[in-house]
Each structure stands twice: as structure tokens, then as C-alpha cells.
Amino acid sequence: ARVVFGQATDTDDAEGTVIRTAPVPARLRDPQEARRILAGIVGPQSQMPPSYSAIKVNGVKGYEAARKGRIIDLKPRAVNILAAEFLGLGEDADGHLYWDAAFTVSKGTYIRSIARDLGASQGTAAYLGALRRTRCGRLDLSECVTLSALEENPGIGRVDPVLLLGNRVLFATERQ
């Protein structure tokens, strides 16, 4: 994930409209400080989902309501940040400080919310500038193939769903 500091957006990511700017404390440019801050967010916590999320309240998705200018009453969720590794920092083309970090999180965790909350906890603003999912459950990016490779050899794109569920064997009932 790339966390960009100094601005907040309505979607908590780079696709949104900037709704606030804030000065960025100089200490956030220190890699040791970044490592310390990221280490401090590891563990179970309550996380407020982004307004632009697929979470439904009374049958209405958050992003649908937000696009119409309405905010629905989302509730904080219990999540767990299992790991937060600092990978590096830099400045984007507009001169905004960013951190690159790798997160391992529980189901239901919004990385956009982590970025937003990192900014707020450090007295500034932040949003998620980029995201690359490298693992989903037991499926790792290293096990994936490119579309061109799949076109050349369709057989290489097969995955074993039983193994992805974490089982060597799965006995299914007739109903299943």
C-alpha cells in the first residue's frame, strides 16, 4: 500500500476528491519514526469503514448513498492488523510525502481506512495512493499467471479449491 500524507479525500483513496489539506510533520520523513508508528497499529482494533464502501445499511450500499450526497450510519468493525511493515518513503509528483508499506490484515479490514487513520493519528491527513493485493486467503500472488501465459496454456490457470480452503481432502454431502 502507498499512504500519501497531507491530503484527505472523500473516498479515502486517490480516486476521490480532495476535501482537506494539512501540513505534514517533518518527523514523518524519518524511516525509523515510520517503522515505530506502523508497529504501533498492529493488533486488534475497531475500524470505521470508508463512506464509499459496499457495506449495506437498510439495504443501501455506502458508496451508493455517498454518490448521492448522503452519508449512511456505518458502524465501526472489529478488525485485526496482523503485520505492518515499512517498505520505504518518497515524494510523489506533486511533492506529497508517501510511505510504502505491506499490511497483513484480517477479513473485513479496509486499507483505505488504515491510511486515513494513520494521517489522523499523526496530526495530518492521508489517503491510500495505491494498493496491490499480494495475497487473498491462501492464494498468493506468486501462484498467479498472466493473461498472456493463460492464453498460451489454459491448463496452467487451474487452482485446487480444496487446497485453497486449507484442506487436503473435502468430503461433500450430496446437497453440497
CSV table of C-alpha atoms in Angstrom, one decimal:
chain,number,residue,atom,x,y,z
A,1,ALA,CA,0.0,0.0,0.0
A,2,ARG,CA,1.1,3.6,-0.6
A,3,VAL,CA,-0.1,6.0,2.0
A,4,VAL,CA,0.0,9.6,0.8
A,5,PHE,CA,0.2,12.3,3.5
A,6,GLY,CA,-1.0,15.9,3.5
A,7,GLN,CA,-4.4,15.5,1.9
A,8,ALA,CA,-7.7,13.7,2.7
A,9,THR,CA,-10.2,12.6,0.0
A,10,ASP,CA,-13.9,11.8,0.2
A,11,THR,CA,-13.2,8.2,-0.8
A,12,ASP,CA,-10.0,7.8,1.3
A,13,ASP,CA,-8.1,6.9,-1.8
A,14,ALA,CA,-6.6,8.5,-4.9
A,15,GLU,CA,-9.8,8.3,-6.9
A,16,GLY,CA,-11.6,10.7,-4.6
A,17,THR,CA,-11.9,14.5,-4.4
A,18,VAL,CA,-9.5,16.3,-2.0
A,19,ILE,CA,-11.6,17.5,0.9
A,20,ARG,CA,-8.9,18.7,3.2
A,21,THR,CA,-5.2,19.5,3.2
A,22,ALA,CA,-2.9,19.6,6.3
A,23,PRO,CA,0.7,20.2,7.0
A,24,VAL,CA,2.8,17.1,7.3
A,25,PRO,CA,5.0,16.9,10.4
A,26,ALA,CA,8.7,16.6,9.5
A,27,ARG,CA,9.2,13.6,11.7
A,28,LEU,CA,7.1,11.5,9.2
A,29,ARG,CA,10.1,11.7,6.8
A,30,ASP,CA,12.2,9.7,9.2
A,31,PRO,CA,12.1,5.9,8.3
A,32,GLN,CA,12.7,4.9,12.0
A,33,GLU,CA,9.7,7.0,13.0
A,34,ALA,CA,7.6,5.4,10.2
A,35,ARG,CA,8.6,1.9,11.5
A,36,ARG,CA,7.7,2.9,15.0
A,37,ILE,CA,4.3,4.3,14.0
A,38,LEU,CA,3.4,1.3,11.9
A,39,ALA,CA,4.5,-1.1,14.7
A,40,GLY,CA,2.1,0.7,16.9
A,41,ILE,CA,-1.0,-0.1,14.8
A,42,VAL,CA,-0.5,-3.8,14.8
A,43,GLY,CA,-3.2,-5.7,16.8
A,44,PRO,CA,-7.0,-5.9,17.2
A,45,GLN,CA,-8.9,-2.7,16.9
A,46,SER,CA,-12.1,-1.0,16.0
A,47,GLN,CA,-12.1,0.4,12.4
A,48,MET,CA,-14.6,2.8,10.9
A,49,PRO,CA,-15.2,1.7,7.2
A,50,PRO,CA,-14.9,4.4,4.5
A,51,SER,CA,-18.1,6.1,3.5
A,52,TYR,CA,-17.5,4.8,0.0
A,53,SER,CA,-17.8,1.1,0.9
A,54,ALA,CA,-20.0,-1.8,-0.2
A,55,ILE,CA,-21.3,-2.2,3.4
A,56,LYS,CA,-25.1,-2.1,3.4
A,57,VAL,CA,-27.3,-0.3,5.9
A,58,ASN,CA,-31.1,-0.9,5.5
A,59,GLY,CA,-30.3,-2.4,2.0
A,60,VAL,CA,-28.4,0.6,0.8
A,61,LYS,CA,-24.7,0.3,0.0
A,62,GLY,CA,-22.5,3.0,1.5
A,63,TYR,CA,-20.9,4.0,-1.8
A,64,GLU,CA,-24.4,4.4,-3.5
A,65,ALA,CA,-25.6,6.7,-0.7
A,66,ALA,CA,-22.3,8.7,-0.8
A,67,ARG,CA,-22.5,9.2,-4.6
A,68,LYS,CA,-26.0,10.8,-4.0
A,69,GLY,CA,-24.5,13.1,-1.3
A,70,ARG,CA,-26.0,11.1,1.6
A,71,ILE,CA,-23.9,9.6,4.4
A,72,ILE,CA,-25.3,6.4,5.9
A,73,ASP,CA,-24.7,5.5,9.5
A,74,LEU,CA,-21.8,3.0,9.3
A,75,LYS,CA,-20.7,1.3,12.4
A,76,PRO,CA,-17.1,0.6,13.5
A,77,ARG,CA,-15.9,-3.0,12.9
A,78,ALA,CA,-13.6,-5.3,14.8
A,79,VAL,CA,-10.5,-5.9,12.7
A,80,ASN,CA,-7.0,-7.1,13.3
A,81,ILE,CA,-3.9,-5.7,11.7
A,82,LEU,CA,-1.6,-8.7,11.9
A,83,ALA,CA,1.5,-7.0,10.5
A,84,ALA,CA,2.5,-3.6,9.2
A,85,GLU,CA,5.9,-3.5,7.5
A,86,PHE,CA,7.5,-0.2,6.4
A,87,LEU,CA,9.0,-0.6,2.9
A,88,GLY,CA,10.2,2.9,2.1
A,89,LEU,CA,9.2,6.6,1.6
A,90,GLY,CA,9.3,9.2,-1.0
A,91,GLU,CA,7.6,12.1,-2.6
A,92,ASP,CA,5.0,11.9,-5.4
A,93,ALA,CA,5.0,14.2,-8.5
A,94,ASP,CA,3.1,16.8,-6.5
A,95,GLY,CA,5.6,16.8,-3.7
A,96,HIS,CA,3.5,14.9,-1.2
A,97,LEU,CA,5.2,12.5,1.2
A,98,TYR,CA,4.3,8.9,0.9
A,99,TRP,CA,5.0,5.7,2.7
A,100,ASP,CA,5.0,2.3,1.1
A,101,ALA,CA,4.0,-0.4,3.5
A,102,ALA,CA,3.0,-4.1,3.5
A,103,PHE,CA,0.0,-5.0,5.6
A,104,THR,CA,-1.3,-8.4,6.6
A,105,VAL,CA,-4.9,-7.9,7.9
A,106,SER,CA,-8.0,-9.9,8.9
A,107,LYS,CA,-11.1,-10.2,6.8
A,108,GLY,CA,-13.1,-7.0,6.7
A,109,THR,CA,-10.2,-4.6,7.1
A,110,TYR,CA,-10.1,-1.6,4.8
A,111,ILE,CA,-6.6,-0.5,3.9
A,112,ARG,CA,-8.1,2.9,2.9
A,113,SER,CA,-9.2,3.3,6.5
A,114,ILE,CA,-5.7,2.4,7.7
A,115,ALA,CA,-4.3,5.1,5.5
A,116,ARG,CA,-6.9,7.7,6.6
A,117,ASP,CA,-6.4,6.8,10.3
A,118,LEU,CA,-2.6,6.9,10.0
A,119,GLY,CA,-2.8,10.5,8.9
A,120,ALA,CA,-5.3,11.5,11.6
A,121,SER,CA,-3.2,9.8,14.3
A,122,GLN,CA,-0.2,11.9,13.3
A,123,GLY,CA,-2.0,15.2,13.2
A,124,THR,CA,-2.2,15.4,9.4
A,125,ALA,CA,-4.3,14.0,6.6
A,126,ALA,CA,-3.7,10.9,4.5
A,127,TYR,CA,-5.3,8.7,1.8
A,128,LEU,CA,-4.5,5.5,0.1
A,129,GLY,CA,-2.5,6.3,-3.1
A,130,ALA,CA,-2.1,2.8,-4.4
A,131,LEU,CA,-2.8,-0.7,-3.4
A,132,ARG,CA,-1.6,-4.1,-4.7
A,133,ARG,CA,-3.1,-7.2,-3.1
A,134,THR,CA,-0.4,-9.8,-2.9
A,135,ARG,CA,-2.4,-12.5,-1.0
A,136,CYS,CA,-6.0,-13.4,-0.5
A,137,GLY,CA,-6.6,-16.2,1.9
A,138,ARG,CA,-4.2,-19.0,0.9
A,139,LEU,CA,-3.8,-17.8,-2.7
A,140,ASP,CA,-0.5,-15.9,-3.1
A,141,LEU,CA,0.4,-13.6,-6.0
A,142,SER,CA,3.4,-15.9,-6.8
A,143,GLU,CA,0.9,-18.6,-7.7
A,144,CYS,CA,-0.9,-16.4,-10.3
A,145,VAL,CA,-0.3,-16.3,-14.0
A,146,THR,CA,-0.5,-13.5,-16.6
A,147,LEU,CA,-3.4,-13.4,-19.1
A,148,SER,CA,-1.0,-13.9,-22.0
A,149,ALA,CA,0.5,-17.0,-20.3
A,150,LEU,CA,-3.0,-18.3,-19.7
A,151,GLU,CA,-3.9,-17.8,-23.3
A,152,GLU,CA,-0.9,-19.8,-24.4
A,153,ASN,CA,-1.5,-22.6,-21.9
A,154,PRO,CA,-5.0,-22.6,-20.4
A,155,GLY,CA,-4.1,-25.6,-18.1
A,156,ILE,CA,-1.7,-23.5,-16.0
A,157,GLY,CA,-4.6,-21.4,-14.7
A,158,ARG,CA,-6.1,-24.2,-12.6
A,159,VAL,CA,-6.3,-23.9,-8.8
A,160,ASP,CA,-7.3,-26.5,-6.4
A,161,PRO,CA,-10.3,-25.0,-4.4
A,162,VAL,CA,-10.0,-27.7,-1.7
A,163,LEU,CA,-6.3,-26.7,-1.0
A,164,LEU,CA,-7.3,-23.0,-1.1
A,165,LEU,CA,-9.8,-23.8,1.7
A,166,GLY,CA,-6.9,-25.3,3.7
A,167,ASN,CA,-7.9,-28.9,3.4
A,168,ARG,CA,-6.1,-31.8,1.8
A,169,VAL,CA,-9.4,-33.6,1.1
A,170,LEU,CA,-13.0,-32.4,1.4
A,171,PHE,CA,-15.9,-34.8,1.8
A,172,ALA,CA,-19.0,-33.1,0.4
A,173,THR,CA,-22.6,-34.2,1.1
A,174,GLU,CA,-25.0,-34.7,-1.8
A,175,ARG,CA,-26.5,-31.3,-1.0
A,176,GLN,CA,-23.1,-29.6,-1.2
